[in-house]
Amino acid sequence: MGIAKNWQEQVVYELTEQGFELERLAHDRFDLLFCNRQLILNLVPLINDYSPEHLLEIQTLYQNQGVYLLQLWEDVWQVRKTQVLGRMNAILGLNRRMHGRKGVVLKLNQKQADDFLTMNHIQASAKSKYKFGLFIDEELVAVACFSGLRPMKHIAPDYKSIELIRFATLIGITVTGGFSKLLKHLIRLAGPDDVMSYADRDWSLGQAYDLGGFKLVDTSPPAEIWISTTHLTRYFVHRRPVATETDTTYLKIFNTGNLKYILYL
């Protein structure tokens, strides 16, 4: 695994095989793929002359026209292809629907959460304090993971916040009401004064948070990322291997930042 030649054509081939209707949009800078006339993929190679501002500008341009644009980086396609296809199907409304009210919320251990999120979330898993799964007919169909309570004494002496770290449904399934059911369970159990979360701007415009009653409170700036060109592992600056700046097997790339949302209770 590593930097691939003609990876964009691999994307086109795979999406065509999956039955997507595709159109290559003419653009002097970006490789834009219009999918089912509803969703645009900006195919971003690892070696490029883009800045985060370039990517945000094209995303905002189409967002203002009511079109969803995702930044599909070369490494994400190669490493998380199944999850990319799952995300696309969800955005395009192609998933099978299940009703969350039929489900039961149960506590998960870290391994159960890791296994599910690795298979069903673009960013795989993350460590968390609280892990809950929604089961329908004894099948795990959605998972939500949260931090522990965090004191926010600058707001009030007893004020506590909690972070939603991950949420995912089974690939191919949209669980109507599943997110709110898991969230309400956490709120009853932990009793926070608010729930905060971040939406990755490469992959989200934040609509799910808007629909869930969250308020957009901040936008975090793009982050520098180092990536191994041999095994395509990403590292944020504070976790990068020591020799990244002198080792030619690493490239410096970036993301487009995050949208910060808070649900006030």
PDB file of N, CA and C in Angstrom, residues 152-210:
ATOM      1  N   MET A 152     -16.735  22.664  33.855  1.00  0.00           N
ATOM      2  CA  MET A 152     -16.595  23.917  33.103  1.00  0.00           C
ATOM      3  C   MET A 152     -16.839  25.071  34.074  1.00  0.00           C
ATOM      4  N   LYS A 153     -15.905  25.250  34.993  1.00  0.00           N
ATOM      5  CA  LYS A 153     -16.096  26.211  36.078  1.00  0.00           C
ATOM      6  C   LYS A 153     -16.117  27.656  35.596  1.00  0.00           C
ATOM      7  N   HIS A 154     -15.619  27.902  34.391  1.00  0.00           N
ATOM      8  CA  HIS A 154     -15.701  29.261  33.857  1.00  0.00           C
ATOM      9  C   HIS A 154     -17.127  29.626  33.467  1.00  0.00           C
ATOM     10  N   ILE A 155     -17.999  28.593  33.346  1.00  0.00           N
ATOM     11  CA  ILE A 155     -19.412  28.838  33.055  1.00  0.00           C
ATOM     12  C   ILE A 155     -20.203  28.938  34.355  1.00  0.00           C
ATOM     13  N   ALA A 156     -20.017  27.931  35.234  1.00  0.00           N
ATOM     14  CA  ALA A 156     -20.672  27.909  36.548  1.00  0.00           C
ATOM     15  C   ALA A 156     -19.944  26.884  37.407  1.00  0.00           C
ATOM     16  N   PRO A 157     -19.992  27.026  38.734  1.00  0.00           N
ATOM     17  CA  PRO A 157     -19.233  26.124  39.610  1.00  0.00           C
ATOM     18  C   PRO A 157     -19.534  24.642  39.397  1.00  0.00           C
ATOM     19  N   ASP A 158     -20.799  24.312  39.140  1.00  0.00           N
ATOM     20  CA  ASP A 158     -21.180  22.898  39.011  1.00  0.00           C
ATOM     21  C   ASP A 158     -21.468  22.479  37.568  1.00  0.00           C
ATOM     22  N   TYR A 159     -21.131  23.321  36.611  1.00  0.00           N
ATOM     23  CA  TYR A 159     -21.459  23.047  35.211  1.00  0.00           C
ATOM     24  C   TYR A 159     -20.532  21.968  34.661  1.00  0.00           C
ATOM     25  N   LYS A 160     -21.135  20.972  33.973  1.00  0.00           N
ATOM     26  CA  LYS A 160     -20.344  19.882  33.394  1.00  0.00           C
ATOM     27  C   LYS A 160     -20.754  19.647  31.943  1.00  0.00           C
ATOM     28  N   SER A 161     -19.745  19.414  31.128  1.00  0.00           N
ATOM     29  CA  SER A 161     -19.948  19.136  29.708  1.00  0.00           C
ATOM     30  C   SER A 161     -19.453  17.730  29.399  1.00  0.00           C
ATOM     31  N   ILE A 162     -19.983  17.155  28.330  1.00  0.00           N
ATOM     32  CA  ILE A 162     -19.539  15.832  27.886  1.00  0.00           C
ATOM     33  C   ILE A 162     -19.403  15.875  26.366  1.00  0.00           C
ATOM     34  N   GLU A 163     -18.464  15.117  25.818  1.00  0.00           N
ATOM     35  CA  GLU A 163     -18.230  15.140  24.371  1.00  0.00           C
ATOM     36  C   GLU A 163     -18.722  13.864  23.705  1.00  0.00           C
ATOM     37  N   LEU A 164     -19.485  14.027  22.641  1.00  0.00           N
ATOM     38  CA  LEU A 164     -19.794  12.917  21.743  1.00  0.00           C
ATOM     39  C   LEU A 164     -18.581  12.721  20.848  1.00  0.00           C
ATOM     40  N   ILE A 165     -17.910  11.586  20.990  1.00  0.00           N
ATOM     41  CA  ILE A 165     -16.659  11.338  20.268  1.00  0.00           C
ATOM     42  C   ILE A 165     -16.897  10.622  18.943  1.00  0.00           C
ATOM     43  N   ARG A 166     -17.785   9.646  18.949  1.00  0.00           N
ATOM     44  CA  ARG A 166     -18.094   8.889  17.736  1.00  0.00           C
ATOM     45  C   ARG A 166     -19.569   8.513  17.720  1.00  0.00           C
ATOM     46  N   PHE A 167     -20.148   8.522  16.518  1.00  0.00           N
ATOM     47  CA  PHE A 167     -21.455   7.917  16.283  1.00  0.00           C
ATOM     48  C   PHE A 167     -21.421   7.279  14.905  1.00  0.00           C
ATOM     49  N   ALA A 168     -21.921   6.064  14.815  1.00  0.00           N
ATOM     50  CA  ALA A 168     -21.989   5.380  13.519  1.00  0.00           C
ATOM     51  C   ALA A 168     -23.124   4.380  13.531  1.00  0.00           C
ATOM     52  N   THR A 169     -23.686   4.168  12.356  1.00  0.00           N
ATOM     53  CA  THR A 169     -24.643   3.086  12.175  1.00  0.00           C
ATOM     54  C   THR A 169     -24.006   2.008  11.304  1.00  0.00           C
ATOM     55  N   LEU A 170     -24.612   0.862  11.304  1.00  0.00           N
ATOM     56  CA  LEU A 170     -24.161  -0.234  10.457  1.00  0.00           C
ATOM     57  C   LEU A 170     -24.180   0.227   9.001  1.00  0.00           C
ATOM     58  N   ILE A 171     -23.106  -0.028   8.273  1.00  0.00           N
ATOM     59  CA  ILE A 171     -23.051   0.374   6.867  1.00  0.00           C
ATOM     60  C   ILE A 171     -24.244  -0.219   6.113  1.00  0.00           C
ATOM     61  N   GLY A 172     -24.916   0.645   5.350  1.00  0.00           N
ATOM     62  CA  GLY A 172     -26.086   0.221   4.595  1.00  0.00           C
ATOM     63  C   GLY A 172     -27.397   0.429   5.325  1.00  0.00           C
ATOM     64  N   ILE A 173     -27.330   0.892   6.583  1.00  0.00           N
ATOM     65  CA  ILE A 173     -28.520   1.064   7.408  1.00  0.00           C
ATOM     66  C   ILE A 173     -28.605   2.508   7.902  1.00  0.00           C
ATOM     67  N   THR A 174     -29.771   3.106   7.809  1.00  0.00           N
ATOM     68  CA  THR A 174     -30.072   4.360   8.497  1.00  0.00           C
ATOM     69  C   THR A 174     -31.078   4.049   9.587  1.00  0.00           C
ATOM     70  N   VAL A 175     -30.721   4.361  10.821  1.00  0.00           N
ATOM     71  CA  VAL A 175     -31.596   4.062  11.956  1.00  0.00           C
ATOM     72  C   VAL A 175     -32.327   5.347  12.334  1.00  0.00           C
ATOM     73  N   THR A 176     -33.567   5.458  11.933  1.00  0.00           N
ATOM     74  CA  THR A 176     -34.357   6.649  12.232  1.00  0.00           C
ATOM     75  C   THR A 176     -34.557   6.766  13.739  1.00  0.00           C
ATOM     76  N   GLY A 177     -34.112   7.882  14.302  1.00  0.00           N
ATOM     77  CA  GLY A 177     -34.234   8.090  15.741  1.00  0.00           C
ATOM     78  C   GLY A 177     -33.174   7.397  16.565  1.00  0.00           C
ATOM     79  N   GLY A 178     -32.236   6.722  15.911  1.00  0.00           N
ATOM     80  CA  GLY A 178     -31.208   5.986  16.651  1.00  0.00           C
ATOM     81  C   GLY A 178     -30.246   6.897  17.389  1.00  0.00           C
ATOM     82  N   PHE A 179     -29.828   7.978  16.723  1.00  0.00           N
ATOM     83  CA  PHE A 179     -28.898   8.919  17.351  1.00  0.00           C
ATOM     84  C   PHE A 179     -29.519   9.544  18.595  1.00  0.00           C
ATOM     85  N   SER A 180     -30.757  10.021  18.475  1.00  0.00           N
ATOM     86  CA  SER A 180     -31.403  10.679  19.613  1.00  0.00           C
ATOM     87  C   SER A 180     -31.654   9.701  20.753  1.00  0.00           C
ATOM     88  N   LYS A 181     -31.939   8.447  20.435  1.00  0.00           N
ATOM     89  CA  LYS A 181     -32.181   7.460  21.490  1.00  0.00           C
ATOM     90  C   LYS A 181     -30.906   7.200  22.286  1.00  0.00           C
ATOM     91  N   LEU A 182     -29.784   7.042  21.622  1.00  0.00           N
ATOM     92  CA  LEU A 182     -28.510   6.841  22.311  1.00  0.00           C
ATOM     93  C   LEU A 182     -28.113   8.084  23.102  1.00  0.00           C
ATOM     94  N   LEU A 183     -28.350   9.251  22.524  1.00  0.00           N
ATOM     95  CA  LEU A 183     -28.003  10.499  23.199  1.00  0.00           C
ATOM     96  C   LEU A 183     -28.833  10.685  24.467  1.00  0.00           C
ATOM     97  N   LYS A 184     -30.125  10.437  24.391  1.00  0.00           N
ATOM     98  CA  LYS A 184     -30.992  10.574  25.567  1.00  0.00           C
ATOM     99  C   LYS A 184     -30.591   9.600  26.668  1.00  0.00           C
ATOM    100  N   HIS A 185     -30.163   8.412  26.280  1.00  0.00           N
ATOM    101  CA  HIS A 185     -29.716   7.427  27.273  1.00  0.00           C
ATOM    102  C   HIS A 185     -28.498   7.955  28.027  1.00  0.00           C
ATOM    103  N   LEU A 186     -27.551   8.512  27.302  1.00  0.00           N
ATOM    104  CA  LEU A 186     -26.351   9.080  27.931  1.00  0.00           C
ATOM    105  C   LEU A 186     -26.714  10.237  28.864  1.00  0.00           C
ATOM    106  N   ILE A 187     -27.606  11.098  28.427  1.00  0.00           N
ATOM    107  CA  ILE A 187     -27.995  12.262  29.232  1.00  0.00           C
ATOM    108  C   ILE A 187     -28.649  11.819  30.536  1.00  0.00           C
ATOM    109  N   ARG A 188     -29.524  10.818  30.467  1.00  0.00           N
ATOM    110  CA  ARG A 188     -30.156  10.308  31.692  1.00  0.00           C
ATOM    111  C   ARG A 188     -29.123   9.707  32.635  1.00  0.00           C
ATOM    112  N   LEU A 189     -28.152   9.014  32.091  1.00  0.00           N
ATOM    113  CA  LEU A 189     -27.163   8.315  32.909  1.00  0.00           C
ATOM    114  C   LEU A 189     -26.138   9.263  33.520  1.00  0.00           C
ATOM    115  N   ALA A 190     -25.579  10.164  32.707  1.00  0.00           N
ATOM    116  CA  ALA A 190     -24.451  10.986  33.156  1.00  0.00           C
ATOM    117  C   ALA A 190     -24.859  12.371  33.655  1.00  0.00           C
ATOM    118  N   GLY A 191     -25.993  12.880  33.187  1.00  0.00           N
ATOM    119  CA  GLY A 191     -26.483  14.166  33.653  1.00  0.00           C
ATOM    120  C   GLY A 191     -25.636  15.375  33.311  1.00  0.00           C
ATOM    121  N   PRO A 192     -25.146  15.507  32.083  1.00  0.00           N
ATOM    122  CA  PRO A 192     -24.356  16.699  31.723  1.00  0.00           C
ATOM    123  C   PRO A 192     -25.254  17.928  31.568  1.00  0.00           C
ATOM    124  N   ASP A 193     -24.628  19.094  31.582  1.00  0.00           N
ATOM    125  CA  ASP A 193     -25.352  20.336  31.292  1.00  0.00           C
ATOM    126  C   ASP A 193     -25.337  20.651  29.802  1.00  0.00           C
ATOM    127  N   ASP A 194     -24.381  20.090  29.105  1.00  0.00           N
ATOM    128  CA  ASP A 194     -24.386  20.189  27.646  1.00  0.00           C
ATOM    129  C   ASP A 194     -23.619  19.015  27.055  1.00  0.00           C
ATOM    130  N   VAL A 195     -23.855  18.777  25.775  1.00  0.00           N
ATOM    131  CA  VAL A 195     -23.120  17.764  25.008  1.00  0.00           C
ATOM    132  C   VAL A 195     -22.475  18.481  23.831  1.00  0.00           C
ATOM    133  N   MET A 196     -21.156  18.345  23.701  1.00  0.00           N
ATOM    134  CA  MET A 196     -20.468  18.986  22.581  1.00  0.00           C
ATOM    135  C   MET A 196     -19.887  17.929  21.654  1.00  0.00           C
ATOM    136  N   SER A 197     -19.674  18.330  20.409  1.00  0.00           N
ATOM    137  CA  SER A 197     -19.097  17.403  19.440  1.00  0.00           C
ATOM    138  C   SER A 197     -18.478  18.192  18.295  1.00  0.00           C
ATOM    139  N   TYR A 198     -17.625  17.509  17.547  1.00  0.00           N
ATOM    140  CA  TYR A 198     -16.964  18.119  16.397  1.00  0.00           C
ATOM    141  C   TYR A 198     -17.377  17.394  15.114  1.00  0.00           C
ATOM    142  N   ALA A 199     -17.653  18.163  14.074  1.00  0.00           N
ATOM    143  CA  ALA A 199     -17.929  17.612  12.746  1.00  0.00           C
ATOM    144  C   ALA A 199     -16.729  17.886  11.853  1.00  0.00           C
ATOM    145  N   ASP A 200     -16.163  16.839  11.277  1.00  0.00           N
ATOM    146  CA  ASP A 200     -15.015  16.942  10.377  1.00  0.00           C
ATOM    147  C   ASP A 200     -15.459  17.612   9.077  1.00  0.00           C
ATOM    148  N   ARG A 201     -14.893  18.770   8.763  1.00  0.00           N
ATOM    149  CA  ARG A 201     -15.348  19.523   7.591  1.00  0.00           C
ATOM    150  C   ARG A 201     -15.005  18.845   6.267  1.00  0.00           C
ATOM    151  N   ASP A 202     -14.054  17.938   6.255  1.00  0.00           N
ATOM    152  CA  ASP A 202     -13.802  17.156   5.044  1.00  0.00           C
ATOM    153  C   ASP A 202     -15.013  16.308   4.682  1.00  0.00           C
ATOM    154  N   TRP A 203     -15.772  15.882   5.718  1.00  0.00           N
ATOM    155  CA  TRP A 203     -16.796  14.864   5.530  1.00  0.00           C
ATOM    156  C   TRP A 203     -18.188  15.269   5.964  1.00  0.00           C
ATOM    157  N   SER A 204     -18.347  16.440   6.544  1.00  0.00           N
ATOM    158  CA  SER A 204     -19.655  16.802   7.086  1.00  0.00           C
ATOM    159  C   SER A 204     -19.901  18.292   6.962  1.00  0.00           C
ATOM    160  N   LEU A 205     -21.159  18.632   6.699  1.00  0.00           N
ATOM    161  CA  LEU A 205     -21.600  20.021   6.748  1.00  0.00           C
ATOM    162  C   LEU A 205     -22.381  20.295   8.029  1.00  0.00           C
ATOM    163  N   GLY A 206     -22.496  19.274   8.887  1.00  0.00           N
ATOM    164  CA  GLY A 206     -23.111  19.459  10.197  1.00  0.00           C
ATOM    165  C   GLY A 206     -24.618  19.315  10.250  1.00  0.00           C
ATOM    166  N   GLN A 207     -25.251  18.830   9.166  1.00  0.00           N
ATOM    167  CA  GLN A 207     -26.718  18.779   9.155  1.00  0.00           C
ATOM    168  C   GLN A 207     -27.293  17.892  10.246  1.00  0.00           C
ATOM    169  N   ALA A 208     -26.633  16.770  10.538  1.00  0.00           N
ATOM    170  CA  ALA A 208     -27.156  15.866  11.569  1.00  0.00           C
ATOM    171  C   ALA A 208     -27.201  16.560  12.925  1.00  0.00           C
ATOM    172  N   TYR A 209     -26.201  17.389  13.200  1.00  0.00           N
ATOM    173  CA  TYR A 209     -26.196  18.133  14.462  1.00  0.00           C
ATOM    174  C   TYR A 209     -27.300  19.188  14.467  1.00  0.00           C
ATOM    175  N   ASP A 210     -27.461  19.875  13.352  1.00  0.00           N
ATOM    176  CA  ASP A 210     -28.528  20.876  13.262  1.00  0.00           C
ATOM    177  C   ASP A 210     -29.889  20.237  13.530  1.00  0.00           C
TER     178      ASP A 210
END
